[in-house]
Amino acid sequence: MAAKRGEARQCILECAVALVQENGAEAMSIEAVAASAGSAKGLVHYHFKTKQGLLSAVAERLASSRLDHWRSAFDAPSAQDALNQTWLLLTTESSDGTVRAWQSLVGAADRLVDGLASKLRTDFADGLRDAFTSMLRDELGLIPTIPDAEIGMLLEALVAGMGFQLTSGTAKNQLDGAYSAAWLAMLSLTQPAP
């Protein structure tokens, strides 16, 4: 019985993620999630209590999945491959609704459980920083010249800004060069490792 409850919760959460990716957090409703999952509204409430609880679970799921994908992209065989894979990931996230979902969830913190939006943004920035600095050290023999927290926030701002541009309709070919230039700027904030 517990396995079926877990499966129902998982199905509801996956449907909620898809709906938020498609329409944003503000448009998601318990009714729409229940209909998409083929379940009763009461089952959604049973597992997530409130819309805020469901949106918080969606945000946590999206953040975890997103960070896994970004870490994997940075773990490429070379720095050039990492640049290519992160660009591909960013354009994919922009076209599949991930960026829109992320922006709608963490952009309006009142939709989430207290403090969760800030924690998720910080965790994402820290994860990007760790993946980036690991790539720098392991592939290029470099270390950042600015504090770790600043590297993380700068990377998170780069990803968020480029994602916003792509979801706002800016053509990929207009941003491709700017994305490469941003990574060159990031490299200017490094020095050879001791």
Short mmCIF file of C-alpha atoms in Angstrom, two decimals:
data_model
loop_
_atom_site.label_atom_id
_atom_site.label_comp_id
_atom_site.label_asym_id
_atom_site.label_seq_id
_atom_site.Cartn_x
_atom_site.Cartn_y
_atom_site.Cartn_z
CA MET A 1 0.00 0.00 0.00
CA ALA A 2 2.86 2.41 0.81
CA ALA A 3 4.36 1.77 -2.62
CA LYS A 4 1.09 2.77 -4.30
CA ARG A 5 0.93 5.95 -2.19
CA GLY A 6 4.50 6.74 -3.21
CA GLU A 7 3.66 6.09 -6.85
CA ALA A 8 0.60 8.35 -6.63
CA ARG A 9 2.64 11.12 -5.01
CA GLN A 10 5.34 10.74 -7.68
CA CYS A 11 2.77 10.88 -10.50
CA ILE A 12 1.12 13.97 -9.04
CA LEU A 13 4.48 15.68 -8.62
CA GLU A 14 5.58 14.85 -12.18
CA CYS A 15 2.30 16.23 -13.55
CA ALA A 16 2.68 19.38 -11.46
CA VAL A 17 6.24 19.89 -12.73
CA ALA A 18 5.04 19.52 -16.33
CA LEU A 19 2.21 22.00 -15.78
CA VAL A 20 4.51 24.56 -14.18
CA GLN A 21 6.99 24.14 -17.05
CA GLU A 22 4.18 24.68 -19.53
CA ASN A 23 2.32 27.57 -17.90
CA GLY A 24 4.31 28.88 -14.93
CA ALA A 25 3.58 28.59 -11.22
CA GLU A 26 0.91 31.27 -11.15
CA ALA A 27 -1.29 29.32 -13.59
CA MET A 28 -1.00 25.94 -11.87
CA SER A 29 -4.04 24.81 -9.92
CA ILE A 30 -4.75 21.78 -7.75
CA GLU A 31 -7.62 20.96 -10.10
CA ALA A 32 -5.39 20.97 -13.18
CA VAL A 33 -2.77 18.81 -11.46
CA ALA A 34 -5.39 16.32 -10.30
CA ALA A 35 -6.88 16.11 -13.80
CA SER A 36 -3.46 15.67 -15.39
CA ALA A 37 -2.53 12.95 -12.88
CA GLY A 38 -5.91 11.24 -13.20
CA SER A 39 -6.52 11.55 -9.48
CA ALA A 40 -8.92 13.29 -7.15
CA LYS A 41 -8.17 16.74 -5.75
CA GLY A 42 -8.31 15.18 -2.30
CA LEU A 43 -5.35 12.94 -3.15
CA VAL A 44 -3.29 15.96 -4.18
CA HIS A 45 -4.18 17.63 -0.87
CA TYR A 46 -3.42 14.40 1.02
CA HIS A 47 0.13 14.32 -0.35
CA PHE A 48 0.95 18.05 -0.49
CA LYS A 49 -1.60 19.70 1.86
CA THR A 50 -1.78 23.04 -0.01
CA LYS A 51 -0.95 24.59 -3.37
CA GLN A 52 2.03 26.21 -1.66
CA GLY A 53 3.19 22.79 -0.46
CA LEU A 54 2.84 21.37 -3.96
CA LEU A 55 4.70 24.30 -5.53
CA SER A 56 7.46 23.91 -2.96
CA ALA A 57 7.81 20.22 -3.86
CA VAL A 58 7.86 21.17 -7.56
CA ALA A 59 10.58 23.77 -6.88
CA GLU A 60 12.70 21.27 -4.94
CA ARG A 61 12.31 18.63 -7.67
CA LEU A 62 13.13 21.11 -10.42
CA ALA A 63 16.13 22.46 -8.51
CA SER A 64 17.54 19.00 -7.87
CA SER A 65 17.10 17.87 -11.46
CA ARG A 66 18.44 21.13 -12.83
CA LEU A 67 21.54 21.08 -10.67
CA ASP A 68 22.25 17.46 -11.63
CA HIS A 69 22.09 18.42 -15.31
CA TRP A 70 24.39 21.43 -14.87
CA ARG A 71 26.93 19.43 -12.87
CA SER A 72 26.92 16.79 -15.60
CA ALA A 73 27.43 19.43 -18.29
CA PHE A 74 30.44 20.87 -16.45
CA ASP A 75 31.85 17.37 -16.01
CA ALA A 76 32.62 17.20 -19.73
CA PRO A 77 35.92 15.81 -21.06
CA SER A 78 37.26 19.31 -21.82
CA ALA A 79 36.52 22.94 -21.06
CA GLN A 80 35.34 23.46 -24.65
CA ASP A 81 32.99 20.50 -24.31
CA ALA A 82 31.69 21.97 -21.04
CA LEU A 83 31.02 25.30 -22.75
CA ASN A 84 29.16 23.51 -25.56
CA GLN A 85 27.21 21.26 -23.19
CA THR A 86 26.18 24.11 -20.88
CA TRP A 87 25.01 26.15 -23.90
CA LEU A 88 22.99 23.17 -25.15
CA LEU A 89 21.55 22.68 -21.66
CA LEU A 90 20.62 26.35 -21.37
CA THR A 91 18.87 26.38 -24.75
CA THR A 92 17.07 23.12 -23.90
CA GLU A 93 15.94 24.47 -20.52
CA SER A 94 14.67 27.59 -22.27
CA SER A 95 12.67 25.68 -24.86
CA ASP A 96 11.26 22.94 -22.60
CA GLY A 97 9.86 25.36 -20.01
CA THR A 98 12.41 24.70 -17.25
CA VAL A 99 13.66 28.30 -17.21
CA ARG A 100 10.11 29.68 -17.19
CA ALA A 101 9.17 27.31 -14.35
CA TRP A 102 12.27 28.18 -12.34
CA GLN A 103 11.74 31.91 -12.77
CA SER A 104 8.08 31.70 -11.82
CA LEU A 105 8.84 29.62 -8.72
CA VAL A 106 11.85 31.39 -7.23
CA GLY A 107 10.93 34.80 -8.61
CA ALA A 108 7.87 35.00 -6.37
CA ALA A 109 9.04 33.59 -3.07
CA ASP A 110 5.57 33.92 -1.51
CA ARG A 111 4.46 30.95 -3.63
CA LEU A 112 6.88 28.69 -1.75
CA VAL A 113 7.35 27.67 1.87
CA ASP A 114 9.19 30.39 3.82
CA GLY A 115 12.81 30.80 2.80
CA LEU A 116 12.76 27.99 0.23
CA ALA A 117 13.24 30.23 -2.82
CA SER A 118 16.34 31.82 -1.31
CA LYS A 119 17.72 28.44 -0.27
CA LEU A 120 17.16 26.95 -3.73
CA ARG A 121 18.83 29.89 -5.49
CA THR A 122 21.78 29.70 -3.11
CA ASP A 123 22.08 25.92 -3.53
CA PHE A 124 21.98 26.30 -7.33
CA ALA A 125 24.65 29.04 -7.23
CA ASP A 126 26.83 26.91 -4.93
CA GLY A 127 26.40 23.87 -7.16
CA LEU A 128 27.34 25.85 -10.27
CA ARG A 129 30.36 27.27 -8.46
CA ASP A 130 31.54 23.84 -7.34
CA ALA A 131 31.12 22.31 -10.79
CA PHE A 132 32.80 25.27 -12.50
CA THR A 133 35.76 25.50 -10.10
CA SER A 134 36.28 21.76 -10.32
CA MET A 135 36.40 22.01 -14.11
CA LEU A 136 38.79 24.96 -13.87
CA ARG A 137 41.13 23.13 -11.52
CA ASP A 138 40.99 19.70 -13.13
CA GLU A 139 40.94 20.66 -16.81
CA LEU A 140 42.76 23.99 -16.94
CA GLY A 141 44.86 24.13 -13.76
CA LEU A 142 43.21 27.39 -12.70
CA ILE A 143 41.57 28.74 -9.55
CA PRO A 144 39.27 31.76 -9.14
CA THR A 145 40.70 35.07 -7.96
CA ILE A 146 37.43 36.20 -6.39
CA PRO A 147 35.62 34.69 -3.38
CA ASP A 148 33.66 31.47 -3.91
CA ALA A 149 30.30 33.06 -3.07
CA GLU A 150 30.84 35.71 -5.72
CA ILE A 151 31.71 33.10 -8.36
CA GLY A 152 28.52 31.21 -7.55
CA MET A 153 26.30 34.28 -7.70
CA LEU A 154 27.95 35.43 -10.92
CA LEU A 155 27.38 32.04 -12.54
CA GLU A 156 23.78 31.90 -11.34
CA ALA A 157 23.20 35.41 -12.73
CA LEU A 158 24.76 34.40 -16.07
CA VAL A 159 22.53 31.33 -16.37
CA ALA A 160 19.41 33.22 -15.23
CA GLY A 161 20.08 36.19 -17.52
CA MET A 162 20.78 34.11 -20.59
CA GLY A 163 17.77 31.93 -19.81
CA PHE A 164 15.59 35.02 -19.53
CA GLN A 165 16.85 36.31 -22.87
CA LEU A 166 16.16 32.99 -24.58
CA THR A 167 12.66 32.62 -23.12
CA SER A 168 11.91 36.23 -24.06
CA GLY A 169 12.47 35.41 -27.71
CA THR A 170 16.06 36.47 -28.35
CA ALA A 171 17.44 34.26 -31.11
CA LYS A 172 20.00 31.64 -30.06
CA ASN A 173 22.47 32.85 -32.69
CA GLN A 174 22.34 36.35 -31.19
CA LEU A 175 23.27 35.05 -27.74
CA ASP A 176 25.75 32.32 -28.66
CA GLY A 177 28.67 34.74 -28.97
CA ALA A 178 27.67 36.61 -25.83
CA TYR A 179 27.56 33.32 -23.93
CA SER A 180 31.08 32.45 -25.08
CA ALA A 181 32.27 35.95 -24.18
CA ALA A 182 30.78 35.59 -20.71
CA TRP A 183 32.81 32.41 -20.16
CA LEU A 184 35.96 34.18 -21.37
CA ALA A 185 35.18 36.90 -18.83
CA MET A 186 34.85 34.20 -16.16
CA LEU A 187 38.28 32.87 -17.14
CA SER A 188 39.70 36.38 -16.68
CA LEU A 189 38.79 36.00 -12.98
CA THR A 190 41.22 33.10 -12.55
CA GLN A 191 44.90 32.48 -12.01
CA PRO A 192 47.13 29.40 -12.23
CA ALA A 193 46.65 27.03 -9.35
CA PRO A 194 49.59 26.90 -6.94
#
